GROMACS .gro file of C-alpha atoms in nm:
model
  384
    1MET     CA    1  10.911  11.647   8.514
    2LYS     CA    2  10.819  11.263   8.359
    3LEU     CA    3  10.859  10.969   8.514
    4GLU     CA    4  10.861  10.579   8.468
    5LEU     CA    5  10.659  10.430   8.666
    6ILE     CA    6  10.579  10.108   8.732
    7ALA     CA    7  10.235   9.898   8.900
    8THR     CA    8  10.267   9.572   9.057
    9ALA     CA    9  10.018   9.353   8.985
   10THR     CA   10   9.898   8.993   9.064
   11PHE     CA   11  10.004   8.773   8.809
   12GLY     CA   12   9.649   8.766   8.620
   13LEU     CA   13   9.573   9.058   8.646
   14GLU     CA   14   9.759   9.279   8.399
   15ALA     CA   15   9.545   9.335   8.207
   16VAL     CA   16   9.287   9.452   8.462
   17VAL     CA   17   9.551   9.728   8.610
   18LYS     CA   18   9.622   9.809   8.202
   19ARG     CA   19   9.286   9.936   8.213
   20GLU     CA   20   9.327  10.151   8.510
   21ILE     CA   21   9.659  10.299   8.445
   22GLN     CA   22   9.456  10.381   8.083
   23SER     CA   23   9.173  10.513   8.247
   24LEU     CA   24   9.341  10.770   8.415
   25GLY     CA   25   9.491  10.897   8.077
   26TYR     CA   26   9.844  10.765   8.112
   27LYS     CA   27  10.028  10.607   7.826
   28ILE     CA   28  10.128  10.241   7.898
   29LEU     CA   29  10.456  10.180   7.792
   30LYS     CA   30  10.505   9.807   7.873
   31THR     CA   31  10.242   9.514   8.022
   32GLU     CA   32  10.497   9.211   8.146
   33ASP     CA   33  10.436   8.915   8.375
   34GLY     CA   34  10.253   9.127   8.710
   35LYS     CA   35  10.405   9.498   8.630
   36VAL     CA   36  10.265   9.771   8.441
   37THR     CA   37  10.439  10.013   8.292
   38TYR     CA   38  10.368  10.394   8.208
   39LEU     CA   39  10.464  10.723   8.133
   40GLY     CA   40  10.368  11.031   8.424
   41ASP     CA   41  10.484  11.262   8.684
   42GLU     CA   42  10.438  11.343   9.022
   43ARG     CA   43  10.061  11.422   9.016
   44ALA     CA   44   9.997  11.054   8.812
   45ILE     CA   45  10.213  10.900   9.176
   46VAL     CA   46   9.918  11.094   9.387
   47LYS     CA   47   9.635  10.975   9.133
   48SER     CA   48   9.771  10.614   9.161
   49ASN     CA   49   9.759  10.534   9.484
   50LEU     CA   50   9.432  10.715   9.539
   51TRP     CA   51   9.267  10.530   9.243
   52PHE     CA   52   9.453  10.158   9.176
   53ARG     CA   53   9.211   9.917   9.258
   54SER     CA   54   9.376   9.602   9.096
   55ALA     CA   55   9.722   9.692   9.163
   56ASP     CA   56   9.893   9.606   9.436
   57ARG     CA   57  10.172   9.925   9.433
   58VAL     CA   58  10.305  10.251   9.304
   59LEU     CA   59  10.687  10.200   9.200
   60LEU     CA   60  10.934  10.491   9.056
   61LYS     CA   61  11.140  10.388   8.790
   62MET     CA   62  11.514  10.475   8.833
   63GLY     CA   63  11.712  10.267   8.653
   64GLU     CA   64  11.768   9.950   8.449
   65PHE     CA   65  12.019   9.846   8.338
   66MET     CA   66  12.256   9.529   8.242
   67ALA     CA   67  12.481   9.385   8.552
   68LEU     CA   68  12.717   9.118   8.511
   69THR     CA   69  12.949   9.193   8.769
   70PHE     CA   70  12.892   9.366   9.119
   71GLU     CA   71  13.108   9.663   9.005
   72ASP     CA   72  12.866   9.698   8.690
   73LEU     CA   73  12.626   9.731   8.975
   74PHE     CA   74  12.799   9.992   9.162
   75GLN     CA   75  12.914  10.223   8.899
   76GLN     CA   76  12.532  10.251   8.758
   77VAL     CA   77  12.317  10.318   9.060
   78LYS     CA   78  12.566  10.585   9.142
   79GLY     CA   79  12.520  10.674   8.863
   80ILE     CA   80  12.172  10.769   8.839
   81SER     CA   81  12.011  11.136   9.003
   82TRP     CA   82  11.942  11.004   9.326
   83GLU     CA   83  11.976  11.387   9.509
   84GLU     CA   84  11.688  11.421   9.269
   85LEU     CA   85  11.496  11.241   9.514
   86VAL     CA   86  11.705  11.156   9.819
   87PRO     CA   87  11.701  11.489  10.074
   88PRO     CA   88  11.952  11.500  10.273
   89ASP     CA   89  11.793  11.361  10.574
   90GLY     CA   90  11.629  11.109  10.378
   91LYS     CA   91  11.635  10.778  10.547
   92PHE     CA   92  11.594  10.461  10.326
   93THR     CA   93  11.657  10.109  10.309
   94VAL     CA   94  11.693   9.837  10.020
   95THR     CA   95  11.579   9.534   9.923
   96GLY     CA   96  11.628   9.332   9.652
   97THR     CA   97  11.546   8.960   9.404
   98SER     CA   98  11.759   8.790   9.188
   99VAL     CA   99  11.674   8.541   8.916
  100LYS     CA  100  11.891   8.339   8.682
  101SER     CA  101  12.158   8.606   8.757
  102GLN     CA  102  12.462   8.599   8.764
  103LEU     CA  103  12.503   8.836   9.127
  104HIS     CA  104  12.246   8.581   9.323
  105SER     CA  105  12.345   8.697   9.624
  106VAL     CA  106  12.079   8.902   9.753
  107PRO     CA  107  12.204   9.036   9.987
  108SER     CA  108  12.537   9.130   9.886
  109CYS     CA  109  12.370   9.347   9.603
  110GLN     CA  110  12.097   9.482   9.866
  111SER     CA  111  12.497   9.578  10.018
  112ILE     CA  112  12.628   9.730   9.703
  113THR     CA  113  12.331   9.932   9.603
  114LYS     CA  114  12.336  10.125   9.929
  115LYS     CA  115  12.685  10.219   9.874
  116ALA     CA  116  12.618  10.389   9.589
  117ILE     CA  117  12.349  10.541   9.623
  118VAL     CA  118  12.537  10.654   9.986
  119GLU     CA  119  12.810  10.739   9.778
  120ARG     CA  120  12.666  10.998   9.539
  121LEU     CA  121  12.476  11.175   9.818
  122ARG     CA  122  12.765  11.232   9.993
  123ASP     CA  123  12.897  11.352   9.683
  124TYR     CA  124  12.653  11.584   9.601
  125TYR     CA  125  12.540  11.710   9.941
  126GLY     CA  126  12.916  11.698  10.099
  127ILE     CA  127  12.905  11.548  10.399
  128ASP     CA  128  12.999  11.245  10.605
  129ARG     CA  129  12.686  11.101  10.745
  130PHE     CA  130  12.355  11.113  10.671
  131GLN     CA  131  12.120  11.094  10.986
  132GLU     CA  132  11.811  10.904  10.784
  133THR     CA  133  11.587  11.107  11.036
  134GLY     CA  134  11.337  11.211  10.700
  135ALA     CA  135  11.110  11.091  10.520
  136GLU     CA  136  11.131  10.701  10.439
  137TYR     CA  137  11.285  10.575  10.066
  138THR     CA  138  11.263  10.214  10.017
  139VAL     CA  139  11.490  10.082   9.674
  140LYS     CA  140  11.450   9.809   9.544
  141VAL     CA  141  11.733   9.565   9.324
  142THR     CA  142  11.533   9.312   9.126
  143LEU     CA  143  11.780   9.097   8.898
  144LEU     CA  144  11.595   8.901   8.661
  145LYS     CA  145  11.862   8.729   8.360
  146ASP     CA  146  12.105   8.975   8.458
  147ARG     CA  147  11.927   9.290   8.405
  148ALA     CA  148  11.860   9.538   8.693
  149THR     CA  149  11.553   9.763   8.702
  150ILE     CA  150  11.654   9.959   9.056
  151THR     CA  151  11.241  10.172   9.208
  152VAL     CA  152  11.190  10.335   9.457
  153ASP     CA  153  10.819  10.208   9.610
  154THR     CA  154  10.592  10.482   9.640
  155SER     CA  155  10.257  10.297   9.794
  156GLY     CA  156  10.428  10.177  10.169
  157ALA     CA  157  10.172   9.941  10.291
  158GLY     CA  158  10.041   9.737   9.997
  159LEU     CA  159   9.725   9.866   9.757
  160HIS     CA  160   9.543   9.621   9.862
  161LYS     CA  161   9.444   9.776  10.257
  162ARG     CA  162   9.194  10.004  10.197
  163GLY     CA  163   9.161  10.146  10.505
  164TYR     CA  164   8.824  10.000  10.543
  165ARG     CA  165   8.872   9.625  10.735
  166THR     CA  166   8.824   9.672  11.085
  167ALA     CA  167   8.696   9.344  11.100
  168ASP     CA  168   8.766   9.000  10.956
  169VAL     CA  169   8.678   8.630  10.933
  170ALA     CA  170   8.931   8.311  10.836
  171ALA     CA  171   9.100   8.377  10.481
  172PRO     CA  172   8.965   8.705  10.351
  173ILE     CA  173   9.030   8.768   9.923
  174LYS     CA  174   9.264   9.000   9.947
  175GLU     CA  175   9.086   9.421   9.865
  176THR     CA  176   9.261   9.438   9.517
  177LEU     CA  177   9.139   9.042   9.391
  178ALA     CA  178   8.772   9.124   9.520
  179ALA     CA  179   8.772   9.445   9.327
  180ALA     CA  180   8.937   9.259   8.980
  181MET     CA  181   8.646   8.992   8.992
  182VAL     CA  182   8.438   9.226   8.974
  183GLN     CA  183   8.573   9.454   8.709
  184LEU     CA  184   8.561   9.091   8.544
  185SER     CA  185   8.245   9.070   8.572
  186PHE     CA  186   8.131   9.408   8.385
  187TRP     CA  187   7.859   9.480   8.651
  188LYS     CA  188   7.722   9.834   8.624
  189ALA     CA  189   7.467  10.006   8.872
  190GLY     CA  190   7.186   9.971   8.842
  191ARG     CA  191   7.210   9.536   8.744
  192LEU     CA  192   7.173   9.282   9.104
  193LEU     CA  193   7.517   9.156   9.197
  194VAL     CA  194   7.462   8.920   9.483
  195ASP     CA  195   7.803   8.778   9.726
  196PRO     CA  196   7.618   8.436   9.911
  197CYS     CA  197   7.945   8.366  10.062
  198CYS     CA  198   8.022   8.740  10.177
  199GLY     CA  199   8.178   8.677  10.484
  200SER     CA  200   8.371   9.002  10.568
  201GLY     CA  201   8.223   9.147  10.253
  202THR     CA  202   8.511   9.228  10.098
  203ILE     CA  203   8.342   9.167   9.728
  204PRO     CA  204   7.976   9.389   9.790
  205ILE     CA  205   8.211   9.593   9.933
  206GLU     CA  206   8.443   9.662   9.653
  207ALA     CA  207   8.156   9.679   9.388
  208ALA     CA  208   8.005   9.918   9.633
  209MET     CA  209   8.319  10.161   9.617
  210ILE     CA  210   8.344  10.111   9.226
  211GLY     CA  211   7.965  10.174   9.155
  212ARG     CA  212   7.965  10.481   9.397
  213ASN     CA  213   8.269  10.537   9.234
  214ILE     CA  214   8.497  10.625   9.575
  215ALA     CA  215   8.936  10.628   9.528
  216PRO     CA  216   9.003  10.284   9.686
  217GLY     CA  217   9.283  10.552   9.847
  218LEU     CA  218   9.067  10.790  10.055
  219ASN     CA  219   9.148  10.675  10.383
  220ARG     CA  220   9.502  10.581  10.441
  221GLN     CA  221   9.850  10.728  10.378
  222PHE     CA  222  10.099  10.643  10.187
  223ALA     CA  223  10.508  10.621  10.159
  224ALA     CA  224  10.496  10.923   9.896
  225GLU     CA  225  10.306  11.172  10.118
  226GLY     CA  226  10.632  11.230  10.293
  227TRP     CA  227  10.858  11.298   9.970
  228ASP     CA  228  10.994  11.635   9.894
  229MET     CA  229  10.915  11.633   9.525
  230ILE     CA  230  10.565  11.587   9.607
  231PRO     CA  231  10.407  11.876   9.693
  232GLY     CA  232  10.161  11.798  10.017
  233SER     CA  233   9.942  12.019   9.816
  234MET     CA  234   9.870  11.812   9.540
  235TRP     CA  235   9.787  11.549   9.740
  236LYS     CA  236   9.569  11.809   9.925
  237GLU     CA  237   9.388  11.890   9.562
  238GLU     CA  238   9.331  11.513   9.475
  239ARG     CA  239   9.217  11.387   9.732
  240GLN     CA  240   8.955  11.680   9.687
  241ALA     CA  241   8.879  11.644   9.310
  242ALA     CA  242   8.860  11.210   9.485
  243TYR     CA  243   8.541  11.322   9.739
  244GLN     CA  244   8.403  11.533   9.483
  245ALA     CA  245   8.400  11.262   9.250
  246VAL     CA  246   8.151  11.011   9.439
  247ASP     CA  247   7.848  10.928   9.366
  248TYR     CA  248   7.621  10.884   9.553
  249GLU     CA  249   7.310  10.883   9.313
  250ALA     CA  250   7.404  10.627   9.229
  251ASP     CA  251   7.135  10.277   9.183
  252LEU     CA  252   7.311  10.016   9.344
  253ARG     CA  253   7.127   9.658   9.417
  254ILE     CA  254   7.420   9.449   9.619
  255GLN     CA  255   7.346   9.174   9.857
  256GLY     CA  256   7.595   8.983  10.047
  257SER     CA  257   7.457   8.628  10.259
  258ASP     CA  258   7.644   8.436  10.519
  259ILE     CA  259   7.513   8.129  10.753
  260SER     CA  260   7.806   8.291  11.003
  261LYS     CA  261   7.659   8.532  11.176
  262LYS     CA  262   8.055   8.688  11.314
  263ALA     CA  263   8.059   8.706  10.911
  264ILE     CA  264   7.836   8.957  10.920
  265ARG     CA  265   7.839   9.158  11.186
  266ALA     CA  266   8.193   9.199  11.015
  267ALA     CA  267   8.073   9.261  10.656
  268ARG     CA  268   7.806   9.546  10.871
  269GLU     CA  269   8.127   9.716  11.068
  270ASN     CA  270   8.328   9.706  10.731
  271ALA     CA  271   8.083   9.799  10.544
  272ILE     CA  272   8.029  10.138  10.763
  273GLU     CA  273   8.393  10.208  10.791
  274ALA     CA  274   8.428  10.230  10.392
  275GLY     CA  275   8.111  10.443  10.345
  276VAL     CA  276   7.892  10.213  10.145
  277ASP     CA  277   7.687  10.076  10.484
  278ASP     CA  278   7.387  10.256  10.353
  279CYS     CA  279   7.363  10.019   9.977
  280ILE     CA  280   7.468   9.711  10.028
  281ASP     CA  281   7.201   9.443  10.197
  282PHE     CA  282   7.395   9.205  10.470
  283HIS     CA  283   7.189   8.916  10.565
  284ILE     CA  284   7.224   8.625  10.715
  285MET     CA  285   7.152   8.334  10.497
  286ASP     CA  286   7.162   7.955  10.362
  287ILE     CA  287   7.350   7.990  10.017
  288SER     CA  288   7.029   7.674   9.969
  289LYS     CA  289   6.732   7.928  10.031
  290LEU     CA  290   6.916   8.237   9.762
  291GLU     CA  291   6.601   8.411   9.571
  292PRO     CA  292   6.605   8.593   9.257
  293GLY     CA  293   6.383   8.797   9.321
  294ALA     CA  294   6.231   8.976   8.982
  295GLU     CA  295   6.605   8.976   8.821
  296LYS     CA  296   6.646   8.816   8.561
  297ASN     CA  297   6.968   8.936   8.476
  298GLY     CA  298   7.183   8.978   8.775
  299ILE     CA  299   7.519   8.801   8.879
  300LEU     CA  300   7.627   8.573   9.100
  301ILE     CA  301   7.974   8.674   9.261
  302ALA     CA  302   8.158   8.468   9.495
  303ASN     CA  303   8.483   8.349   9.647
  304PRO     CA  304   8.346   8.020   9.840
  305PRO     CA  305   8.564   7.838  10.111
  306TYR     CA  306   8.831   7.620   9.995
  307GLY     CA  307   9.201   7.531  10.046
  308GLU     CA  308   9.235   7.633  10.372
  309ARG     CA  309   8.928   7.782  10.412
  310ILE     CA  310   8.750   7.455  10.391
  311GLY     CA  311   8.603   7.291  10.708
  312ASP     CA  312   8.422   7.032  10.548
  313GLU     CA  313   8.340   6.852  10.254
  314LYS     CA  314   7.986   6.817  10.295
  315VAL     CA  315   7.993   7.235  10.310
  316ILE     CA  316   8.111   7.236  10.019
  317HIS     CA  317   7.918   7.001   9.868
  318HIS     CA  318   7.602   7.154   9.959
  319ILE     CA  319   7.738   7.526   9.818
  320TYR     CA  320   7.818   7.342   9.480
  321GLN     CA  321   7.456   7.187   9.488
  322SER     CA  322   7.300   7.480   9.599
  323LEU     CA  323   7.430   7.700   9.268
  324ASN     CA  324   7.399   7.435   9.069
  325GLY     CA  325   6.983   7.473   9.125
  326TYR     CA  326   6.988   7.869   9.146
  327MET     CA  327   7.191   7.881   8.784
  328ARG     CA  328   6.986   7.623   8.670
  329ASN     CA  329   6.641   7.802   8.750
  330ASN     CA  330   6.755   8.082   8.690
  331PRO     CA  331   6.940   8.063   8.341
  332GLY     CA  332   6.984   8.484   8.215
  333TRP     CA  333   7.197   8.528   8.555
  334SER     CA  334   7.577   8.543   8.563
  335LEU     CA  335   7.785   8.372   8.764
  336PHE     CA  336   8.167   8.431   8.847
  337LEU     CA  337   8.355   8.285   9.107
  338VAL     CA  338   8.706   8.257   9.201
  339THR     CA  339   8.808   7.878   9.402
  340THR     CA  340   9.130   7.666   9.427
  341ASP     CA  341   8.899   7.372   9.362
  342LYS     CA  342   8.982   7.202   9.017
  343GLU     CA  343   8.635   7.043   9.075
  344ALA     CA  344   8.382   7.301   9.119
  345GLU     CA  345   8.396   7.390   8.765
  346ALA     CA  346   8.175   7.043   8.652
  347ALA     CA  347   8.035   7.040   8.991
  348ILE     CA  348   7.845   7.396   9.016
  349MET     CA  349   7.762   7.397   8.612
  350GLY     CA  350   7.815   7.048   8.402
  351ARG     CA  351   7.995   7.228   8.149
  352PRO     CA  352   8.306   7.408   8.084
  353ALA     CA  353   8.308   7.802   8.164
  354ASP     CA  354   8.265   8.051   7.938
  355ARG     CA  355   8.641   8.233   8.026
  356ARG     CA  356   8.923   8.036   8.344
  357ARG     CA  357   9.163   8.269   8.486
  358LYS     CA  358   9.495   8.150   8.666
  359LEU     CA  359   9.489   8.438   8.956
  360TYR     CA  360   9.635   8.420   9.286
  361ASN     CA  361   9.458   8.497   9.596
  362GLY     CA  362   9.761   8.563   9.790
  363ARG     CA  363  10.035   8.336   9.784
  364LEU     CA  364   9.726   8.096   9.661
  365GLU     CA  365   9.681   7.995   9.283
  366VAL     CA  366   9.268   8.000   9.216
  367CYS     CA  367   9.088   7.948   8.909
  368TYR     CA  368   8.872   8.225   8.830
  369TYR     CA  369   8.571   8.082   8.667
  370GLN     CA  370   8.353   8.245   8.439
  371PHE     CA  371   7.997   8.162   8.314
  372HIS     CA  372   7.794   8.415   8.143
  373GLY     CA  373   7.418   8.408   8.152
  374LYS     CA  374   7.160   8.293   7.852
  375LYS     CA  375   7.035   8.630   7.708
  376GLU     CA  376   6.680   8.715   7.656
  377LYS     CA  377   6.565   8.676   7.345
  378LYS     CA  378   6.415   8.992   7.183
  379ASP     CA  379   6.050   8.901   6.968
  380ALA     CA  380   6.106   8.974   6.646
  381SER     CA  381   5.726   8.943   6.594
  382ILE     CA  382   5.668   9.242   6.350
  383HIS     CA  383   5.406   9.501   6.457
  384ARG     CA  384   5.178   9.701   6.173
   0.00000   0.00000   0.00000
């Protein structure tokens, strides 16, 4: 069955999510702020949830229409073929948002949407009461400028919840943002990647999962796993295929360091849970001790303290000063960092970034600075 699916994303990551969708072989229909709509089928729901690294959720689009009155909303929702998705014992809840729309009362929109679905299913199944003891379906009615979009969440918990983070430190970076940072750096296996402020290890772990081709959703469950429309055998097949796709031979050189013993202990525990502890070197170290070794064009990628993570301005100054010295002494290296600090760009590099991206870490607006290292000049001499 052809289905319209929506991958929701943190603002600024739409292009990354679009590439992930295309890498799975699905056709992009539309890209908007915070979401990418694409064409798929039941198997696409399974593969998307298992493989998306930077998307927040996968939604099944049920309908889209103008709704200027509550009667419009009721009739349009009732006209959707809910029986193709929800069984007689299905349990469903309705959430909603309304922005710049005449139907501004979200509770009323939720209530009317649920009433319309119940009436449709009651007529189809010929029952008066729904036990709601079966699989769960979370319906969302989104109103934007009087246009209603009706979706059902296939993911359940947000896709940033990989299942490996058992140990944590204060204000960690979201896994989806960490994965996007790595992808935007265009790092590849075989190149040294270093996170000198690694905290609980999220960036190195996500890099290792990318380098080893580990599907980020392998160690968790999804809402759609209980749905009748997707057979359990399909989930089993795709999980098995994902396990077989893991590349244990990948040449991974990934390092993570932090001055905090607690952070490194958490990072090691999380790496074990993620199955990548054998390919990341975590160690306790002050950032000023950072050494490139023999590497001339490695990648520094970091989420230094900022906002609620800032404990002391002296600490921040020390980190910036250390990064500045490192980059001056190693011009072939590239630096990628995310921060709320608008002074970081000048303080660390003394020049504008090669590229800036406005992103969000949770609800916190951040900027992703990208500084590209100098390429080595090739020997132009002619050997005779």
